[in-house]
GROMACS .gro file of N, CA and C in nm:
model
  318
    1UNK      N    1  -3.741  -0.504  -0.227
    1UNK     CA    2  -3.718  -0.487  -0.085
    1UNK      C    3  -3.851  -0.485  -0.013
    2UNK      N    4  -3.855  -0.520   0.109
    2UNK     CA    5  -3.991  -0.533   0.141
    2UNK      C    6  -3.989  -0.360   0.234
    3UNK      N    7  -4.105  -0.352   0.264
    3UNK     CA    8  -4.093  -0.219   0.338
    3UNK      C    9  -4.116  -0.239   0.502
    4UNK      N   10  -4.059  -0.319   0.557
    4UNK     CA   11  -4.020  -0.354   0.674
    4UNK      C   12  -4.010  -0.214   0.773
    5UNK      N   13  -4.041  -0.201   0.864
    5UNK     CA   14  -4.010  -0.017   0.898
    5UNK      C   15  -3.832  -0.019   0.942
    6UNK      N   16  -3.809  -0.147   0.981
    6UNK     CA   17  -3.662  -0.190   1.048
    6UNK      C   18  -3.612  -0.158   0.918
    7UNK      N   19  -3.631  -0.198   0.812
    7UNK     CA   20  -3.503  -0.196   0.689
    7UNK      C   21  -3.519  -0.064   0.646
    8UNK      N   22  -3.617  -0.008   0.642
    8UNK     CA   23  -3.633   0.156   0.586
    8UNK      C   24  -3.549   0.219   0.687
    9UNK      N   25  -3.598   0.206   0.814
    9UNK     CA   26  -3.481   0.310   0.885
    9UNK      C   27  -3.354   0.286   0.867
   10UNK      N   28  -3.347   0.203   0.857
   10UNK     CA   29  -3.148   0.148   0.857
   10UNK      C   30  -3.109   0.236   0.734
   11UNK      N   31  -3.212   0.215   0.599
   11UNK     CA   32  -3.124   0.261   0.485
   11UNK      C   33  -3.163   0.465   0.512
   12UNK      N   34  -3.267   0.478   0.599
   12UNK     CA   35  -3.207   0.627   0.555
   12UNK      C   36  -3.152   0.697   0.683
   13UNK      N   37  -3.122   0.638   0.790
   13UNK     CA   38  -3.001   0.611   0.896
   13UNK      C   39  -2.849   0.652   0.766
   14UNK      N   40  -2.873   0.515   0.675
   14UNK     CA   41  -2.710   0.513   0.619
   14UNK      C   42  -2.714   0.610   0.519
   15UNK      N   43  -2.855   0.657   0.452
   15UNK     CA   44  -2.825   0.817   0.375
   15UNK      C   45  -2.795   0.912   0.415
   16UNK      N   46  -2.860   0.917   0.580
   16UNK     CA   47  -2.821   1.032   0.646
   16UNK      C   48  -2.668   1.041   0.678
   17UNK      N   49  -2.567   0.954   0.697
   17UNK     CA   50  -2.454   0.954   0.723
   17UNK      C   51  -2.384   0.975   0.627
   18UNK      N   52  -2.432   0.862   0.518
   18UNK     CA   53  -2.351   0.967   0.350
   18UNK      C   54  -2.335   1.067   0.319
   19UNK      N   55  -2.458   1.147   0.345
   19UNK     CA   56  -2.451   1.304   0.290
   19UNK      C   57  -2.362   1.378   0.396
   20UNK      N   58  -2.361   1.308   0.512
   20UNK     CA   59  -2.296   1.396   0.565
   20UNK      C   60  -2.155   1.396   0.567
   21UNK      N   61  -2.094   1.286   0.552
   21UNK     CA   62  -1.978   1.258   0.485
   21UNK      C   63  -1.918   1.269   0.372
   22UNK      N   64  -2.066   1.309   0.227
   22UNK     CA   65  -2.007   1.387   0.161
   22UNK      C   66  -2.025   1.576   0.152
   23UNK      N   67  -2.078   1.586   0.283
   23UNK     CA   68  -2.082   1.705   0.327
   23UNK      C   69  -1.932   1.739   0.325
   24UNK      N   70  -1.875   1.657   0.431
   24UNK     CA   71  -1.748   1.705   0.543
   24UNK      C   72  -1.662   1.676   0.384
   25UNK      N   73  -1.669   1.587   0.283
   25UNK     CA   74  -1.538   1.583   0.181
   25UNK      C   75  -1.571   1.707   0.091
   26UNK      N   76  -1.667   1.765   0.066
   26UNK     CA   77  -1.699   1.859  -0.040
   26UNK      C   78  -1.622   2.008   0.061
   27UNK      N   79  -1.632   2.018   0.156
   27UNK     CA   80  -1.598   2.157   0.258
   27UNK      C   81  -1.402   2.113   0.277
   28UNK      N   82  -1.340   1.990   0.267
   28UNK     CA   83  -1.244   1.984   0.253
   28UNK      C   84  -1.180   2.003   0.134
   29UNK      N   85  -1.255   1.961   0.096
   29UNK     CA   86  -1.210   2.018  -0.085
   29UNK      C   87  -1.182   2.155  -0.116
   30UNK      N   88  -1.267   2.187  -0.081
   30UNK     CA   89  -1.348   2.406  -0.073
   30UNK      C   90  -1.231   2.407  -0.020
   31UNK      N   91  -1.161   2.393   0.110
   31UNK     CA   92  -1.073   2.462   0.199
   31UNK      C   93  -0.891   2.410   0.148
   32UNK      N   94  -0.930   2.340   0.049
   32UNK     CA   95  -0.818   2.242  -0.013
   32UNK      C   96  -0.753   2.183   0.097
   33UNK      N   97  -0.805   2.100   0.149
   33UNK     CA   98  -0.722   1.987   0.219
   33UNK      C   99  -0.728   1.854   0.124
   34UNK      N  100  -0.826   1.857   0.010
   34UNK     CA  101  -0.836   1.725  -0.060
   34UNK      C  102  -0.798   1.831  -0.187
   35UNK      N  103  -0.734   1.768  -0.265
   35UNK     CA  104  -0.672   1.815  -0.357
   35UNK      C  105  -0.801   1.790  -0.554
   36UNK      N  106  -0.884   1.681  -0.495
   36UNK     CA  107  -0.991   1.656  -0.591
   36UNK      C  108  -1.117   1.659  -0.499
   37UNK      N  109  -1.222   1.736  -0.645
   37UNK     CA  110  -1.362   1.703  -0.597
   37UNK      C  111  -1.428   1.584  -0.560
   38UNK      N  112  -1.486   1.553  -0.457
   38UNK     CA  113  -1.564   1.430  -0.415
   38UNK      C  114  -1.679   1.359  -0.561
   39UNK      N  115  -1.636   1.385  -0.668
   39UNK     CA  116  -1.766   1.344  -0.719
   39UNK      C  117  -1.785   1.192  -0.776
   40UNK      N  118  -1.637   1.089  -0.731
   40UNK     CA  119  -1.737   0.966  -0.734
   40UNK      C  120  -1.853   0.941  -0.618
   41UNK      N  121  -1.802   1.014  -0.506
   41UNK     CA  122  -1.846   0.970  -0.363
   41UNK      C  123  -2.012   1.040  -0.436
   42UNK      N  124  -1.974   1.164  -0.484
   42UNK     CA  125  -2.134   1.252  -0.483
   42UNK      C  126  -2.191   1.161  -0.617
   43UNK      N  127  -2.184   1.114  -0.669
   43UNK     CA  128  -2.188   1.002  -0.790
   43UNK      C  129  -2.307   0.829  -0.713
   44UNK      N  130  -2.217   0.834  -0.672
   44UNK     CA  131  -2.294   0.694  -0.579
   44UNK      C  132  -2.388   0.766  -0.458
   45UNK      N  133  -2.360   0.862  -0.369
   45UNK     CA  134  -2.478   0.881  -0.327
   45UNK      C  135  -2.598   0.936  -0.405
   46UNK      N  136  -2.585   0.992  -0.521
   46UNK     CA  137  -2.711   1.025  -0.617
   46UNK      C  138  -2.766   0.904  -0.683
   47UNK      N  139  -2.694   0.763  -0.677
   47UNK     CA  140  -2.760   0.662  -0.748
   47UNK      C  141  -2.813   0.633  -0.602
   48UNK      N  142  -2.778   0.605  -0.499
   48UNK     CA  143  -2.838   0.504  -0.365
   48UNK      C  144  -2.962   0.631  -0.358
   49UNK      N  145  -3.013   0.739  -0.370
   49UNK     CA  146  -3.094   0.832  -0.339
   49UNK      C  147  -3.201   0.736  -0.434
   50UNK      N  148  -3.161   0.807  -0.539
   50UNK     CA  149  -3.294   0.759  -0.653
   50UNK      C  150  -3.362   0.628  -0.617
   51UNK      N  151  -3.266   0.519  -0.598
   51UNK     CA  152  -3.297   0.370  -0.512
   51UNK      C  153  -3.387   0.407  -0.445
   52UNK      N  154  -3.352   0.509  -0.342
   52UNK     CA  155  -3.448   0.497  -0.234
   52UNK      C  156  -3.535   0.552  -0.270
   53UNK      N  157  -3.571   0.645  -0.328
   53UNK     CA  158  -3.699   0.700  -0.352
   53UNK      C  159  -3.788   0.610  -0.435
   54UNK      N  160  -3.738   0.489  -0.491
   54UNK     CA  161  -3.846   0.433  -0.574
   54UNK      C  162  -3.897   0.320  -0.542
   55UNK      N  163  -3.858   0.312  -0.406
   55UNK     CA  164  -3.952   0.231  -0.259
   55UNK      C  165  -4.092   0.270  -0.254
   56UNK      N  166  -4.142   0.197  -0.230
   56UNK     CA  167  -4.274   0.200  -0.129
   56UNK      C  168  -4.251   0.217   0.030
   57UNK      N  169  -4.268   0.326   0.076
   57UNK     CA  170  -4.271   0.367   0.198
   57UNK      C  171  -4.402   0.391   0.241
   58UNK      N  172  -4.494   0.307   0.327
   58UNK     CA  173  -4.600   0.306   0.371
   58UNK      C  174  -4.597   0.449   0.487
   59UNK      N  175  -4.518   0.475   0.569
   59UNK     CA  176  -4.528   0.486   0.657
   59UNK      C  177  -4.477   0.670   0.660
   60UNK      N  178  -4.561   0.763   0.656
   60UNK     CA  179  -4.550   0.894   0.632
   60UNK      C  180  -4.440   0.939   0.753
   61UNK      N  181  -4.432   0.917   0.853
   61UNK     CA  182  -4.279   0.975   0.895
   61UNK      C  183  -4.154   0.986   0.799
   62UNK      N  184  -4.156   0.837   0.773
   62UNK     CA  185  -4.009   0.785   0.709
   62UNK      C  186  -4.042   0.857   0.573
   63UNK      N  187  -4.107   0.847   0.500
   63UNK     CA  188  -4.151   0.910   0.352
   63UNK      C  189  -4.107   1.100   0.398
   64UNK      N  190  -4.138   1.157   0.482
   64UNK     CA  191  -4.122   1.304   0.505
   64UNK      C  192  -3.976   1.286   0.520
   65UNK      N  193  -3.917   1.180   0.598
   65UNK     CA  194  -3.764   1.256   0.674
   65UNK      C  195  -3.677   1.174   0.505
   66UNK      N  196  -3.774   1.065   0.408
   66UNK     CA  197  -3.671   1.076   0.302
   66UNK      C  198  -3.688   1.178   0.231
   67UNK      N  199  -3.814   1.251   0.196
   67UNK     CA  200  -3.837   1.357   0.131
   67UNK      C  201  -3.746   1.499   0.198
   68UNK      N  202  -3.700   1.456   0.284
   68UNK     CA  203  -3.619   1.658   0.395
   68UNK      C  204  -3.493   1.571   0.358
   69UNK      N  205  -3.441   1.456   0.362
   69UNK     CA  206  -3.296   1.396   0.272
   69UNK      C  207  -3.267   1.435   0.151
   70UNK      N  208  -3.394   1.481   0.066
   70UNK     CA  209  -3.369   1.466  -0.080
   70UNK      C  210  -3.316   1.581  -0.134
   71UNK      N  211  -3.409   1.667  -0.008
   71UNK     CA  212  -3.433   1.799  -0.016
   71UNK      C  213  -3.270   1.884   0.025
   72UNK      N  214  -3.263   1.869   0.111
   72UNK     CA  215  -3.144   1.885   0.222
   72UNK      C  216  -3.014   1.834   0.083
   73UNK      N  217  -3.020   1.734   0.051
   73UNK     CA  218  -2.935   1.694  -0.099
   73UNK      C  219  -2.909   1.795  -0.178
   74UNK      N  220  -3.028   1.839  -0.235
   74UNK     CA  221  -3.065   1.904  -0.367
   74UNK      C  222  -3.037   2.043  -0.338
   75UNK      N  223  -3.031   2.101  -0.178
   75UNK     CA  224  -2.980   2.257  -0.172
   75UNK      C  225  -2.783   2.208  -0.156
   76UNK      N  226  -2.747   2.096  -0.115
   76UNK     CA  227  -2.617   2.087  -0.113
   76UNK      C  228  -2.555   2.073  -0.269
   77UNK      N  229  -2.646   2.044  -0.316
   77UNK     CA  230  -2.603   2.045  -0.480
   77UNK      C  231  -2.565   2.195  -0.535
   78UNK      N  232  -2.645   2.210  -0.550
   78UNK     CA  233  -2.689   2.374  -0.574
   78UNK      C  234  -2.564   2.459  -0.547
   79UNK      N  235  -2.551   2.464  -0.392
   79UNK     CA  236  -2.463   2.532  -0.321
   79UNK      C  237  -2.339   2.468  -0.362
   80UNK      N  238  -2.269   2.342  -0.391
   80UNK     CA  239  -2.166   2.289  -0.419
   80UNK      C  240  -2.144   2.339  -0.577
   81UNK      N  241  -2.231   2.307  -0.649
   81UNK     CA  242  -2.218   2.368  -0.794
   81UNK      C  243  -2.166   2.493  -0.769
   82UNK      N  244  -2.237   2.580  -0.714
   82UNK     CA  245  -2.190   2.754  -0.734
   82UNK      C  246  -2.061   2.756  -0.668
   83UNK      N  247  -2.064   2.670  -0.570
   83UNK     CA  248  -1.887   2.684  -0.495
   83UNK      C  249  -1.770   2.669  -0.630
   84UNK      N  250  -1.826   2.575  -0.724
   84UNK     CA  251  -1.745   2.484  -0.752
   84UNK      C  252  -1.715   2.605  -0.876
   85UNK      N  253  -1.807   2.649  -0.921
   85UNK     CA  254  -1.825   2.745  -1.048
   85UNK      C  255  -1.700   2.905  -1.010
   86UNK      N  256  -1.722   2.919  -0.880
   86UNK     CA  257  -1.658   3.028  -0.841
   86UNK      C  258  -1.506   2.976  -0.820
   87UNK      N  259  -1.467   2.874  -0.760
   87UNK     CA  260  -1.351   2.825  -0.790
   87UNK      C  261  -1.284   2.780  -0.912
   88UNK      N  262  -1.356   2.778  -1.012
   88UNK     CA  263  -1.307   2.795  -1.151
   88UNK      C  264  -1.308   2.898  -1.234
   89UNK      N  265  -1.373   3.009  -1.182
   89UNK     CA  266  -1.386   3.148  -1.250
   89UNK      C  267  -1.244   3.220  -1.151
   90UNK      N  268  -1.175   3.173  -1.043
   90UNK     CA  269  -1.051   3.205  -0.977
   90UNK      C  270  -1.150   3.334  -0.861
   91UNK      N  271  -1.278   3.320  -0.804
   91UNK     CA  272  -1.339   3.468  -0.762
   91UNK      C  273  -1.371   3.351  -0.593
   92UNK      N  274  -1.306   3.283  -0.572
   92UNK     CA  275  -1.344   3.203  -0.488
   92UNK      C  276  -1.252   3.247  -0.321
   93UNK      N  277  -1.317   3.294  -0.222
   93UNK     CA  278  -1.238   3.367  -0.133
   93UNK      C  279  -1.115   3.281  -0.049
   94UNK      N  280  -1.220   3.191  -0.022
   94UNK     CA  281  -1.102   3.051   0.056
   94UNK      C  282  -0.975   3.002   0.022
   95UNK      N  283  -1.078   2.982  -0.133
   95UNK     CA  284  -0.959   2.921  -0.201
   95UNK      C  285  -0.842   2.994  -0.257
   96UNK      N  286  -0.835   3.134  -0.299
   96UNK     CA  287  -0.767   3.253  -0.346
   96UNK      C  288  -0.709   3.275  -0.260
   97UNK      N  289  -0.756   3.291  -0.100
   97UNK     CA  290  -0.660   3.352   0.003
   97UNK      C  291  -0.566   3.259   0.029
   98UNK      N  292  -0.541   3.068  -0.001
   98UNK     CA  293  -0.470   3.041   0.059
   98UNK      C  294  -0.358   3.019  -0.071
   99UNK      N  295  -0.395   3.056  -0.195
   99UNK     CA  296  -0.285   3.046  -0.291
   99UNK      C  297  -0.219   3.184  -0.266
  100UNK      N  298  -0.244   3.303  -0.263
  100UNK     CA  299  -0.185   3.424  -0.219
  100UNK      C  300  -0.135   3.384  -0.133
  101UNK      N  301  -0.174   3.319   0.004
  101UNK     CA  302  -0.030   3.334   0.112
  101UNK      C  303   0.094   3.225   0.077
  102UNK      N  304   0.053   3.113  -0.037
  102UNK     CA  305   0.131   3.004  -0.082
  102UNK      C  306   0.284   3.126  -0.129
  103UNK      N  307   0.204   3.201  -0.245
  103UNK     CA  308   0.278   3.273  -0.349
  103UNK      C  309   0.362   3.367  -0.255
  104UNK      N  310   0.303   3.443  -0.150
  104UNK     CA  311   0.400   3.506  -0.053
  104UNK      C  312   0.535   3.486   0.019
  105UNK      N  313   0.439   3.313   0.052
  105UNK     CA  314   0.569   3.263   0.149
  105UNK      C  315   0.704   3.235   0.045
  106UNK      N  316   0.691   3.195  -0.058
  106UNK     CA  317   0.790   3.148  -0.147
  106UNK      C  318   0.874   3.253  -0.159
   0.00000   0.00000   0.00000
């Protein structure tokens, strides 16, 4: 890829929208409106990341705001893991309160 400043922004324009879209599917999940974890979606945005990082980015803006992408990633990881860990140990508040009112209403 050449490092064009036009093609660099576009692609972390379209990272920035991924994560945040697999922001909004990982918090639907948590709240069970999606019944499965996002992790092909979180699957392919961890391969298009690595892609990008193994650019040549001349240009230290774009290199910082992919480096606060990677970053900004890597605490949503983190935080999604432990969500995900507590929803399988059953200690998960969201998710517990809405099977208790399931089990009530019945």
């Amino acid at each position: 890829m050449g490092s064009g400043r036009g093609q660099i922004t576009a692609l972390l324009n379209q990272l920035e929208q991924d994560l945040k879209t697999l922001e909004i599917a990982h918090e639907q999940y948590f709240l069970g409106i999606e019944k499965r974890a996002p992790e092909q979606q979180r699957k392919k945005f961890t391969l298009s990341m690595r892609k990008m990082v193994t650019y040549y980015i001349p240009q230290t803006d774009l290199r910082y705001r992919l480096n606060s992408i990677s970053s900004r990633y890597n605490s949503y990881c983190g935080y999604w893991d432990r969500i995900q860990r507590l929803i399988d140990e059953g200690r998960y508040e969201r998710h517990t309160s809405r099977i208790q009112r399931r089990a009530e209403s019945k």
